[in-house]
mmCIF file of C-alpha atoms in Angstrom:
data_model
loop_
_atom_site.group_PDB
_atom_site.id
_atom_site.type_symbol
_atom_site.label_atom_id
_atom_site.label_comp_id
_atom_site.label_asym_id
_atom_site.label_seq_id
_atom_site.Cartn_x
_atom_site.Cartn_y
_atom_site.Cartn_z
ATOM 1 C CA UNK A 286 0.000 0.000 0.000
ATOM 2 C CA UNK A 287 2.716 2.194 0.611
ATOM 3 C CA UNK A 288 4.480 1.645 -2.448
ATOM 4 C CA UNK A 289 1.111 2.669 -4.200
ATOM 5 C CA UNK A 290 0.878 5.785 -2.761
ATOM 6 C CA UNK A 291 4.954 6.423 -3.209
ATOM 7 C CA UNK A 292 4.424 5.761 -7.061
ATOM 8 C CA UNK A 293 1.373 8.392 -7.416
ATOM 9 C CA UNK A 294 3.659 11.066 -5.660
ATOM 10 C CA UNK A 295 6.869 10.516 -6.947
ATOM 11 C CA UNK A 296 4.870 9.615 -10.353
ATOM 12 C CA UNK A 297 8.405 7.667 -11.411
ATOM 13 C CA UNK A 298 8.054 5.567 -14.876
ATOM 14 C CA UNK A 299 3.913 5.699 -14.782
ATOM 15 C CA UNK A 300 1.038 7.361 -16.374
ATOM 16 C CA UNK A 301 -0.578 9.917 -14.089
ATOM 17 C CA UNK A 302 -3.185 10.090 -15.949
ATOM 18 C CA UNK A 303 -4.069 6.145 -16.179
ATOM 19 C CA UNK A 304 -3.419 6.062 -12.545
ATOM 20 C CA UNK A 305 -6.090 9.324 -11.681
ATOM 21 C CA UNK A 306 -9.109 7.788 -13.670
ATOM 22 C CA UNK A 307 -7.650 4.160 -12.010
ATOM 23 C CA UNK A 308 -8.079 5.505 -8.617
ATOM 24 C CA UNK A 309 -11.475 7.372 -9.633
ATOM 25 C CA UNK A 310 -13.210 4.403 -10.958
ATOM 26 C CA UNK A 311 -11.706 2.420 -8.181
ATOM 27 C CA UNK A 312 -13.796 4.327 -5.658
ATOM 28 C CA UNK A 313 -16.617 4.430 -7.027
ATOM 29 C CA UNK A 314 -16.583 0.770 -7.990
ATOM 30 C CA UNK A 315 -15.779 0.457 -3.858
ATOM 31 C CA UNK A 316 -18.313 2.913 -2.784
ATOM 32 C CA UNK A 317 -21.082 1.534 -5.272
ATOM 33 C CA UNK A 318 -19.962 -2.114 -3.498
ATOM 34 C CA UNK A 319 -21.013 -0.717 0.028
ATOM 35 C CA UNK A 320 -23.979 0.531 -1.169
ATOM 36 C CA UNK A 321 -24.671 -2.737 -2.694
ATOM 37 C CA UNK A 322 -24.458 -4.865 0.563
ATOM 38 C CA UNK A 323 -25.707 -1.811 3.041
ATOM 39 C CA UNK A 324 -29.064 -0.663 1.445
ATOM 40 C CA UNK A 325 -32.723 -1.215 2.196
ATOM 41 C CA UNK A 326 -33.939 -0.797 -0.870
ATOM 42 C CA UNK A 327 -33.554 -4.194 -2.920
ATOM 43 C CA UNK A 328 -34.161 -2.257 -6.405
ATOM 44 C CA UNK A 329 -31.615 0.425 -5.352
ATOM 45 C CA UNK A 330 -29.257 -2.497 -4.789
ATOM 46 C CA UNK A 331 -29.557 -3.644 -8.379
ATOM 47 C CA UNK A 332 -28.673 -0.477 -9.585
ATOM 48 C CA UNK A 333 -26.130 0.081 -7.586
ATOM 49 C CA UNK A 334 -24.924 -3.510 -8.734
ATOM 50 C CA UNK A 335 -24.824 -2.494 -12.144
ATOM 51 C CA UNK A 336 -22.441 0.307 -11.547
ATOM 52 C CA UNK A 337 -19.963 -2.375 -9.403
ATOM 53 C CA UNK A 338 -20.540 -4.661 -12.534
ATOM 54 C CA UNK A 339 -19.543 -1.439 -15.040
ATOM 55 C CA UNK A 340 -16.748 -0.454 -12.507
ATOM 56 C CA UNK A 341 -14.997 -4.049 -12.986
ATOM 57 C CA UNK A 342 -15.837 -4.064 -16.713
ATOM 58 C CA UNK A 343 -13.688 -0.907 -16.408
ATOM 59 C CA UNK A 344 -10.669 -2.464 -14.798
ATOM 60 C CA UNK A 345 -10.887 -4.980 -17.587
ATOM 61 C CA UNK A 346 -10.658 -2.364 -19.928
ATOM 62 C CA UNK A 347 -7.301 -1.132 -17.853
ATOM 63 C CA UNK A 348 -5.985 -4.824 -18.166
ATOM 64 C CA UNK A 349 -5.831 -4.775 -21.885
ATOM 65 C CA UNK A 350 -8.408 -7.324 -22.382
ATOM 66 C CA UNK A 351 -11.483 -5.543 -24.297
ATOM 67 C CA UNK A 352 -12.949 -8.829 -25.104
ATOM 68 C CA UNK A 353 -13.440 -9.379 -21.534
ATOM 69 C CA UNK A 354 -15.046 -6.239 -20.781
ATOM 70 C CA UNK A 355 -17.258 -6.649 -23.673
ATOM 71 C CA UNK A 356 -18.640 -10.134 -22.250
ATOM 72 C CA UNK A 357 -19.140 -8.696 -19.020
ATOM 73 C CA UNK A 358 -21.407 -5.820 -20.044
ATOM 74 C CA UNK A 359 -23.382 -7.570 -22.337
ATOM 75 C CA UNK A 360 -23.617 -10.811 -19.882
ATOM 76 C CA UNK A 361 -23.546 -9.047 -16.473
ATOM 77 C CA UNK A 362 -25.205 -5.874 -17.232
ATOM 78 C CA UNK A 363 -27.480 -6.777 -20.209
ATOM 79 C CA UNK A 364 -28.571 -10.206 -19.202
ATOM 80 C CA UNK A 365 -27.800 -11.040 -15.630
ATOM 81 C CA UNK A 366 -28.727 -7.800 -13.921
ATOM 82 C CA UNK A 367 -31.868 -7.918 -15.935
ATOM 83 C CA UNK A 368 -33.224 -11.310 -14.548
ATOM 84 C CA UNK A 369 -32.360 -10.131 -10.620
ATOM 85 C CA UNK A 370 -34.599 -7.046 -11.636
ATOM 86 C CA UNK A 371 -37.342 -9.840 -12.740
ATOM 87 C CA UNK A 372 -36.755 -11.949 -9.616
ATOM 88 C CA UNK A 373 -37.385 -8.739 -7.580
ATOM 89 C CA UNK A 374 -40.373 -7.914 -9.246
ATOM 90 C CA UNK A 375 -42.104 -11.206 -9.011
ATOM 91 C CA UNK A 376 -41.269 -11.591 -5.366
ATOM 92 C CA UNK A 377 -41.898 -8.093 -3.949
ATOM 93 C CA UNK A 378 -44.844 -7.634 -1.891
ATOM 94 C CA UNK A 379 -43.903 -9.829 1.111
ATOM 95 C CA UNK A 380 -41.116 -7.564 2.074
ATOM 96 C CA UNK A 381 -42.696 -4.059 1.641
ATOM 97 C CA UNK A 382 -40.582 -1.622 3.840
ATOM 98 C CA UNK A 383 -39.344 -4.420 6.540
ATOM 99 C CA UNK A 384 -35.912 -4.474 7.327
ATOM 100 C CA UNK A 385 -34.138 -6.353 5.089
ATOM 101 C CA UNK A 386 -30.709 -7.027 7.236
ATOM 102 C CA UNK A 387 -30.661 -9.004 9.836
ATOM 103 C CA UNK A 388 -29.201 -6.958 12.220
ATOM 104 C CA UNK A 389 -28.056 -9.319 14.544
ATOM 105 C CA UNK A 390 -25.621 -10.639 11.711
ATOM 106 C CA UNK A 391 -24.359 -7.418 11.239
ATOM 107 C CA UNK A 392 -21.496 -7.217 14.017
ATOM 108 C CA UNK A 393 -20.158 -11.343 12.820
ATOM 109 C CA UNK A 394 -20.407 -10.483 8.816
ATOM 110 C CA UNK A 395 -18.352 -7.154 9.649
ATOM 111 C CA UNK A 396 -15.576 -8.767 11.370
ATOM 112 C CA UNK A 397 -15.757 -11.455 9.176
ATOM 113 C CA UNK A 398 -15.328 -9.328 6.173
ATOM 114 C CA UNK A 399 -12.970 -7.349 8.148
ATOM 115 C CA UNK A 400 -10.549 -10.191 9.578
ATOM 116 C CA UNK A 401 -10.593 -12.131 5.413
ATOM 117 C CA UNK A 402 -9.837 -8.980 4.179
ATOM 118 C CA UNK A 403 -6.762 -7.975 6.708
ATOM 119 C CA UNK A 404 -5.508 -11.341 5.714
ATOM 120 C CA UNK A 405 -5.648 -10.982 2.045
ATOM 121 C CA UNK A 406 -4.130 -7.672 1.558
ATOM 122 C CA UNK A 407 -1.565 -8.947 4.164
ATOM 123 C CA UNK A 408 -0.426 -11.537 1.944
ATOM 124 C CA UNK A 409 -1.457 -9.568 -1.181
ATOM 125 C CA UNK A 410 0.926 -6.884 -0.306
ATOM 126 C CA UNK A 411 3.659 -9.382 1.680
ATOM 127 C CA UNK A 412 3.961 -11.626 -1.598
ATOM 128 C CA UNK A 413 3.602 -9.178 -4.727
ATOM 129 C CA UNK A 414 5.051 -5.542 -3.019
ATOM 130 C CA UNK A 415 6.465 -3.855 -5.861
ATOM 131 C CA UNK A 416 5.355 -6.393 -9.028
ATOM 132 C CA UNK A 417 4.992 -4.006 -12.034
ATOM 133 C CA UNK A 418 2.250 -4.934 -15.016
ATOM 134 C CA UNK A 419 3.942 -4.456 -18.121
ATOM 135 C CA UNK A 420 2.958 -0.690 -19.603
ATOM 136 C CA UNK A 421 0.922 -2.230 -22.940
ATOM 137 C CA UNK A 422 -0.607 -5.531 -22.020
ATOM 138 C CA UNK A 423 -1.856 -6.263 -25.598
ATOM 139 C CA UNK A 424 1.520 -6.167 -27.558
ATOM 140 C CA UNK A 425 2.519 -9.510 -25.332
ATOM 141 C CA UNK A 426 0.770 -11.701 -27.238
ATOM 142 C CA UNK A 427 1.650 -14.054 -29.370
ATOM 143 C CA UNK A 428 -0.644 -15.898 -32.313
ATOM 144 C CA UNK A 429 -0.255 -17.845 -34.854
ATOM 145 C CA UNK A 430 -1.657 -16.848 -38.100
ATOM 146 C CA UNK A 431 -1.582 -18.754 -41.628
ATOM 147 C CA UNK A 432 -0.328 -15.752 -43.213
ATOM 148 C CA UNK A 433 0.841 -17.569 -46.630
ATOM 149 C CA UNK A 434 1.184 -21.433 -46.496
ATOM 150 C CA UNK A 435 4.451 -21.146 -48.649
ATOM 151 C CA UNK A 436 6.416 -19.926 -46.044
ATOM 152 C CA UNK A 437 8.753 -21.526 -43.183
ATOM 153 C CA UNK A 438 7.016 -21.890 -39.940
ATOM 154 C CA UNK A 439 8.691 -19.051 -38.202
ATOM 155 C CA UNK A 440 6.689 -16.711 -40.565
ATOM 156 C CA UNK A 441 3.001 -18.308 -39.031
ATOM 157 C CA UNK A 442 3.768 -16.777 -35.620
ATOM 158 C CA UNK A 443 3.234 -13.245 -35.314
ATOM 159 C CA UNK A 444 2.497 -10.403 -32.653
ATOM 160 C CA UNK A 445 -0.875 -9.827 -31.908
ATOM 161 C CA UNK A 446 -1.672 -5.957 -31.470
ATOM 162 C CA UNK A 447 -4.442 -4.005 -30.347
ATOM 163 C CA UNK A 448 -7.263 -6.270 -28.916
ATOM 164 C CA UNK A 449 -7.246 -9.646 -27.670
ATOM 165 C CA UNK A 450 -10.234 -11.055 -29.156
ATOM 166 C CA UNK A 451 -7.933 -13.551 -31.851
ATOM 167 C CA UNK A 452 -5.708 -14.551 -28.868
ATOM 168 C CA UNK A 453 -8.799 -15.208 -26.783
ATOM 169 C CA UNK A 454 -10.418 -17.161 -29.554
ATOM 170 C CA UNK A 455 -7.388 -19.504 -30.637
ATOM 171 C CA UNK A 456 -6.788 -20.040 -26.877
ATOM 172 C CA UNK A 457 -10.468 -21.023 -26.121
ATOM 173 C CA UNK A 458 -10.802 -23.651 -29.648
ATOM 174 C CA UNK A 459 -7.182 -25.216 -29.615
ATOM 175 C CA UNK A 460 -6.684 -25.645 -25.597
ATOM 176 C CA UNK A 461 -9.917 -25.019 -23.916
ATOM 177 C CA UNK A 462 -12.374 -27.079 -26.405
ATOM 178 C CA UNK A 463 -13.380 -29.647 -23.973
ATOM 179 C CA UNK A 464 -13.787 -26.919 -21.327
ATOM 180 C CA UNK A 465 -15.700 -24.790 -23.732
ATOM 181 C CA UNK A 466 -18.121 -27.827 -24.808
ATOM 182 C CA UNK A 467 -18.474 -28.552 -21.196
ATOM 183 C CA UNK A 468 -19.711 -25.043 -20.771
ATOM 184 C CA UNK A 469 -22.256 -25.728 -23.337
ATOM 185 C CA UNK A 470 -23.449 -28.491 -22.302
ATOM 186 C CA UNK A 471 -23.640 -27.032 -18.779
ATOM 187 C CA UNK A 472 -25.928 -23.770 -20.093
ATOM 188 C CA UNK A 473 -28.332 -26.214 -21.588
ATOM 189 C CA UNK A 474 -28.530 -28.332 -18.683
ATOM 190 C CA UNK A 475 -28.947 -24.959 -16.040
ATOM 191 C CA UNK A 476 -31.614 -23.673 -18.865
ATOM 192 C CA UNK A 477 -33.920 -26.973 -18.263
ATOM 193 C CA UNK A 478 -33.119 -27.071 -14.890
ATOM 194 C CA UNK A 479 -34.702 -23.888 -14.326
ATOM 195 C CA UNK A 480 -37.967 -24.543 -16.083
ATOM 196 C CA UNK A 481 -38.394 -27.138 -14.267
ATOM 197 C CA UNK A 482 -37.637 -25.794 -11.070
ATOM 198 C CA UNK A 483 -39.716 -22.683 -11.606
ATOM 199 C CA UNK A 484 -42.944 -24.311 -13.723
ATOM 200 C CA UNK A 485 -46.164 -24.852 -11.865
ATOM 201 C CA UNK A 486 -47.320 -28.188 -10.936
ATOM 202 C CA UNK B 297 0.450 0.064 -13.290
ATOM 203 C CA UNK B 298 1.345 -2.352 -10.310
ATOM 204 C CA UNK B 299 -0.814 -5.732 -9.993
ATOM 205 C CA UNK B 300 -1.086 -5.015 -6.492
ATOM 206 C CA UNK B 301 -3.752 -2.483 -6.862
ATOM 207 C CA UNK B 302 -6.112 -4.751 -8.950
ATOM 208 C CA UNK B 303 -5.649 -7.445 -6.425
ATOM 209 C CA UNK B 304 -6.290 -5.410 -3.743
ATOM 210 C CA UNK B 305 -9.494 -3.923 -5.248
ATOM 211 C CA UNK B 306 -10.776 -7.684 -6.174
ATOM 212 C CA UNK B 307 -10.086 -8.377 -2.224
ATOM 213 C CA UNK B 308 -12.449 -5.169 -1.174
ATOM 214 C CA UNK B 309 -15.157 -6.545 -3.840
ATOM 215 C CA UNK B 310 -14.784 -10.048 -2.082
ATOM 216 C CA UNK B 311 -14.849 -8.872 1.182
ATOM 217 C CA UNK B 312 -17.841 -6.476 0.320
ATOM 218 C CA UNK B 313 -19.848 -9.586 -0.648
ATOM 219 C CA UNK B 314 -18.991 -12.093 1.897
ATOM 220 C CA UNK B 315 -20.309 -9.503 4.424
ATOM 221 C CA UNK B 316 -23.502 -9.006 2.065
ATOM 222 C CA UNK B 317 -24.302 -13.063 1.925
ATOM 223 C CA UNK B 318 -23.423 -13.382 5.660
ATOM 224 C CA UNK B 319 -26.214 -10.195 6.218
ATOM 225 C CA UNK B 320 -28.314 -10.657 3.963
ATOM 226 C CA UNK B 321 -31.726 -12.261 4.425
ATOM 227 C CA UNK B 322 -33.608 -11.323 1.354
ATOM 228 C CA UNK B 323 -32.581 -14.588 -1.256
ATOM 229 C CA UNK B 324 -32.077 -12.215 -4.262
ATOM 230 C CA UNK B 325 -29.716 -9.872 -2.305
ATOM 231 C CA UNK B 326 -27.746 -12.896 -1.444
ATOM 232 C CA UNK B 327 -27.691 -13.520 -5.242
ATOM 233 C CA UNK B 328 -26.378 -10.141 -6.262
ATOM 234 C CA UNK B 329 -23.456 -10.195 -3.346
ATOM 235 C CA UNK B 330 -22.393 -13.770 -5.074
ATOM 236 C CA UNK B 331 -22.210 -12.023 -8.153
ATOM 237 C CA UNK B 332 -19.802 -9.328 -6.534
ATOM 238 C CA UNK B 333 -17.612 -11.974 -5.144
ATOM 239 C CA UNK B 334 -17.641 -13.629 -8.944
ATOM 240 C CA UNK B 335 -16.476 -10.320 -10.739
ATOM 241 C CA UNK B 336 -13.925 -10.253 -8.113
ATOM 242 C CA UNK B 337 -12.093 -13.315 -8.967
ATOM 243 C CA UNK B 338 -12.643 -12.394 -12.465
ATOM 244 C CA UNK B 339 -10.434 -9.301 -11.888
ATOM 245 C CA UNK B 340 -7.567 -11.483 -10.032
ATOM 246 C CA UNK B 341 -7.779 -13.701 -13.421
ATOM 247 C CA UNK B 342 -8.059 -11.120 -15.792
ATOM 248 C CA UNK B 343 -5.185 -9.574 -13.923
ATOM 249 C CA UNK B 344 -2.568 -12.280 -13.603
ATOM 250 C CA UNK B 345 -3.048 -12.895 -17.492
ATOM 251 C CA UNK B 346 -2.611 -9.818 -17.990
ATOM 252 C CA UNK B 347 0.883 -9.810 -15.893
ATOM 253 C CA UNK B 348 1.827 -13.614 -17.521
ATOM 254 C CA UNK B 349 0.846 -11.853 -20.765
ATOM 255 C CA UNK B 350 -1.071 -14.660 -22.043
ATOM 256 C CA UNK B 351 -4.824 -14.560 -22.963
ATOM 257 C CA UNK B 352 -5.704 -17.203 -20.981
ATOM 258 C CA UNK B 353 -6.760 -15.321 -18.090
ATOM 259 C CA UNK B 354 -9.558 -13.463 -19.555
ATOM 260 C CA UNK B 355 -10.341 -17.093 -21.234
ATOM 261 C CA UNK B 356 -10.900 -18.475 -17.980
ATOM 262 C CA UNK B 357 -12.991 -15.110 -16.695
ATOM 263 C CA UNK B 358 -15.150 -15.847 -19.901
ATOM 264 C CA UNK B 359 -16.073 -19.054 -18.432
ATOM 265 C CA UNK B 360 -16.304 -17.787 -15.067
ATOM 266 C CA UNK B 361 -19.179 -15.245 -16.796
ATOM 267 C CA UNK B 362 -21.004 -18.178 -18.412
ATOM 268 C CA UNK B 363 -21.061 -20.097 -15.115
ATOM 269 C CA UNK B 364 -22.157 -17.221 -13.417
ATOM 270 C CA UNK B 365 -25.147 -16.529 -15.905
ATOM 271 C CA UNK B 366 -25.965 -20.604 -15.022
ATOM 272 C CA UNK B 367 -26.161 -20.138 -11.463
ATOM 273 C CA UNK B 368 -27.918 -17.468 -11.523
ATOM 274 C CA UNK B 369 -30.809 -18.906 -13.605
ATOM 275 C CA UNK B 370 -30.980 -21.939 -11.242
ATOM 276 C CA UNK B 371 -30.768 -19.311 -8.403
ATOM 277 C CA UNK B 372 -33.678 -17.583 -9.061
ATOM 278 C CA UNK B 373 -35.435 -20.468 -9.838
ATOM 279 C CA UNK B 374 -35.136 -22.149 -6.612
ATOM 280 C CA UNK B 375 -36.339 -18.618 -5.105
ATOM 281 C CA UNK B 376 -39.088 -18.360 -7.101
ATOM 282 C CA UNK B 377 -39.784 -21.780 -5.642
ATOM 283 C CA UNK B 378 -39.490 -21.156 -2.341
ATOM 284 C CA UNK B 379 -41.177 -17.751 -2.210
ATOM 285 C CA UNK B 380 -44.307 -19.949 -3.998
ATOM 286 C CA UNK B 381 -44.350 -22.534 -1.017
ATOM 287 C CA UNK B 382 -44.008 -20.232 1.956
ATOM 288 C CA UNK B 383 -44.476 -16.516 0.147
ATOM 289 C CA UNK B 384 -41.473 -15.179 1.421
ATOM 290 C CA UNK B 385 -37.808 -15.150 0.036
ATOM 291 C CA UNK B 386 -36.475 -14.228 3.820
ATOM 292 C CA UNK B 387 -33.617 -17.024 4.199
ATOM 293 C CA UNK B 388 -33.803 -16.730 7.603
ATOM 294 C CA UNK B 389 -37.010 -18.749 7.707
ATOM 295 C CA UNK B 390 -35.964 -21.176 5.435
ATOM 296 C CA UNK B 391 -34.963 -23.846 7.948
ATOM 297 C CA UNK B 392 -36.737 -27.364 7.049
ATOM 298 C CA UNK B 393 -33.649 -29.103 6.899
ATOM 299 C CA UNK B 394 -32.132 -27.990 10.434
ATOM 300 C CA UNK B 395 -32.116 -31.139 12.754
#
């Protein structure tokens, strides 16, 4: 933590601008996130959701993987958010204006919170102190493309620059197929699942 | 940019929504703070790709997302469920199975 703040003030080898709007849509990612969990209002908490869900789409963007942040906007925001709004609408009226925290949790989730959290940033900041990213995350990547077939094999590899989407996609269909298909298979079988659950006798 | 400061903002997120599924009572609350704690391990992942400079940590978040979007269907489901039988999603009174 200390080397954070050090590198904003001495502002050595980094973009002050990057790190401003960093630190900007940190907080409000954080602040939206207390909102989130400290609320009474259960529709308020959605919204406030989708802000933590635009904040980390955000960070993705910072991370140099686009295709990420795309995914999570269209699946978080677009999709996701929008069936908690539908499960909120077609269970309200029980609650009304009751009090939706149970306060006598309140004190154990704090220090429970509290305590996991002192002992991740303890080892966060123990184990990777001064660990730099590297400055442009999307030149690092390597892919191969069949550029012309009647050339040596050192010709197929090249660097992959701007987005990640290619990388992501050879990556996913030459290693990850059988994890991908699983996926699949596991959609489908969460999709009937749910009908069933949810259909009336 | 150091890692350090995405990992530490993926351990507030976490922490945020531990504390909101420990709190909560109201089912679909408790469904929205596992979603926090989700997009915070997708930010770890995301982030150590990044640092390894391979894609395969935003490969792995993608399936993260897609088995997020699953348990969320089945989720709300099984609320919808229970708030049928006993017209109230408060998980506090869900308690058939304590001995």
């Amino acid at each position: 933590m200390i080397s954070l703040i050090a590198q904003i003030t001495t502002g050595d080898d980094l973009l002050v601008a990057q790190n401003i709007f960093w630190w900007f849509f940190a907080l409000v990612t954080v602040l939206a996130g207390i909102k989130v969990v400290t609320t009474d209002n259960i529709v308020h908490a959605a919204l406030y959701l989708v802000i933590v869900l635009a904040g980390v789409a955000v960070q993705f963007v910072f991370l140099g993987s686009e295709f990420a942040a795309v995914t999570q906007v269209l699946v978080y925001i677009g999709a996701i958010v929008v069936l908690l709004l539908f499960g909120i609408m077609l269970t309200r009226g029980s609650l009304g204006d009751d009090q939706l925290v149970d306060t006598e949790r309140r004190g154990m989730g704090a220090l429970v919170a509290l305590l996991l959290f002192g002992l991740m940033a303890f080892s966060l900041v123990d184990g990777f102190e001064d660990v730099v990213l590297p400055e442009d995350t999307r030149n690092l990547i390597e892919v191969e493309v069949p550029i012309d077939t009647d050339i040596d094999d050192d010709e197929f590899i090249r660097t992959q620059r701007g987005s990640d989407t290619a990388a992501i996609g050879d990556t996913i269909f030459e290693s990850y197929i059988v994890p991908f298909e699983a996926v699949s298979v596991l959609l489908l079988a969460a999709l009937i699942g749910a009908v069933v659950i949810a259909r009336k006798e | 940019m150091l890692l350090n400061q995405f990992l530490l903002l993926a351990a507030v997120l976490f922490c945020l929504g531990v504390y909101g599924v420990i709190t909560r009572k109201n089912g679909v609350m408790v469904l929205m703070s596992i979603e926090m704690i989700l997009n915070a391990v997708n930010i770890n992942l995301v982030a150590f790709g990044a640092f390894n400079g391979t894609p395969i940590g935003s490969v792995f978040a993608l399936f993260v997302i897609a088995v997020a979007a699953a348990e969320v269907g089945i989720g709300l489901a099984i609320v919808l469920l229970i708030y049928r039988n006993k017209k109230s999603i408060d998980f506090s009174e869900v308690d058939i199975l304590k001995g």
